[in-house]
Amino acid sequence: MSNNEIREKRKKVICDLVKDDFYVPMKEKELAMFLQVSKEDREEFREILQELLAEGKLTLTVKG
């Protein structure tokens, strides 16, 4: 699996999570912990969140 495929898969996981009826807004760190993102992968995770924000697939609120 290429890096791009892995990145797209991670984006899908995040999108599916936030679209779930039971999702409660979380801060970046809380979301990373919930998804068990390792410290080594946090920078890429942050980049993915920024991409999703830029694409309009995520919205930033006061709660996270």
mmCIF file of C-alpha atoms in Angstrom:
data_model
loop_
_atom_site.group_PDB
_atom_site.id
_atom_site.type_symbol
_atom_site.label_atom_id
_atom_site.label_comp_id
_atom_site.label_asym_id
_atom_site.label_seq_id
_atom_site.Cartn_x
_atom_site.Cartn_y
_atom_site.Cartn_z
ATOM 1 C CA MET A 1 0.000 0.000 0.000
ATOM 2 C CA SER A 2 1.441 3.389 -0.976
ATOM 3 C CA ASN A 3 1.810 6.314 1.428
ATOM 4 C CA ASN A 4 -0.979 8.137 -0.411
ATOM 5 C CA GLU A 5 -3.338 5.161 -0.003
ATOM 6 C CA ILE A 6 -2.529 4.960 3.701
ATOM 7 C CA ARG A 7 -3.100 8.698 4.097
ATOM 8 C CA GLU A 8 -6.471 8.488 2.305
ATOM 9 C CA LYS A 9 -7.472 5.539 4.491
ATOM 10 C CA ARG A 10 -6.637 7.562 7.610
ATOM 11 C CA LYS A 11 -8.681 10.489 6.286
ATOM 12 C CA LYS A 12 -11.640 8.159 5.756
ATOM 13 C CA VAL A 13 -11.374 6.808 9.320
ATOM 14 C CA ILE A 14 -11.453 10.350 10.722
ATOM 15 C CA CYS A 15 -14.361 11.387 8.474
ATOM 16 C CA ASP A 16 -16.364 8.284 9.365
ATOM 17 C CA LEU A 17 -15.784 8.933 13.061
ATOM 18 C CA VAL A 18 -16.921 12.558 13.039
ATOM 19 C CA LYS A 19 -19.998 11.696 10.943
ATOM 20 C CA ASP A 20 -21.115 9.077 13.490
ATOM 21 C CA ASP A 21 -24.248 10.020 15.441
ATOM 22 C CA PHE A 22 -22.474 9.345 18.741
ATOM 23 C CA TYR A 23 -19.424 11.508 17.979
ATOM 24 C CA VAL A 24 -18.677 14.213 20.532
ATOM 25 C CA PRO A 25 -16.348 17.049 19.388
ATOM 26 C CA MET A 26 -12.778 16.535 20.606
ATOM 27 C CA LYS A 27 -9.594 18.517 20.650
ATOM 28 C CA GLU A 28 -6.765 17.359 18.391
ATOM 29 C CA LYS A 29 -4.905 15.619 21.222
ATOM 30 C CA GLU A 30 -8.059 13.853 22.445
ATOM 31 C CA LEU A 31 -8.840 12.660 18.931
ATOM 32 C CA ALA A 32 -5.275 11.390 18.499
ATOM 33 C CA MET A 33 -5.501 9.493 21.785
ATOM 34 C CA PHE A 34 -8.921 8.071 20.871
ATOM 35 C CA LEU A 35 -7.573 6.837 17.525
ATOM 36 C CA GLN A 36 -4.383 5.593 19.218
ATOM 37 C CA VAL A 37 -2.080 7.672 17.029
ATOM 38 C CA SER A 38 1.516 7.148 18.138
ATOM 39 C CA LYS A 39 3.676 10.143 19.021
ATOM 40 C CA GLU A 40 5.776 9.413 15.930
ATOM 41 C CA ASP A 41 2.693 9.778 13.712
ATOM 42 C CA ARG A 42 1.247 12.899 15.374
ATOM 43 C CA GLU A 43 2.738 15.330 12.831
ATOM 44 C CA GLU A 44 1.190 13.425 9.921
ATOM 45 C CA PHE A 45 -2.090 13.221 11.881
ATOM 46 C CA ARG A 46 -2.010 17.008 12.330
ATOM 47 C CA GLU A 47 -1.384 17.439 8.584
ATOM 48 C CA ILE A 48 -4.324 15.162 7.759
ATOM 49 C CA LEU A 49 -6.602 17.194 10.039
ATOM 50 C CA GLN A 50 -5.448 20.404 8.327
ATOM 51 C CA GLU A 51 -6.154 18.879 4.900
ATOM 52 C CA LEU A 52 -9.649 17.826 6.005
ATOM 53 C CA LEU A 53 -10.291 21.344 7.325
ATOM 54 C CA ALA A 54 -9.102 22.859 4.019
ATOM 55 C CA GLU A 55 -11.316 20.434 2.060
ATOM 56 C CA GLY A 56 -14.312 21.423 4.183
ATOM 57 C CA LYS A 57 -14.756 17.896 5.521
ATOM 58 C CA LEU A 58 -14.066 18.983 9.112
ATOM 59 C CA THR A 59 -15.148 22.050 11.013
ATOM 60 C CA LEU A 60 -13.270 23.602 13.899
ATOM 61 C CA THR A 61 -15.454 24.607 16.844
ATOM 62 C CA VAL A 62 -14.820 25.954 20.332
ATOM 63 C CA LYS A 63 -15.088 22.404 21.714
ATOM 64 C CA GLY A 64 -12.708 20.901 19.185
#
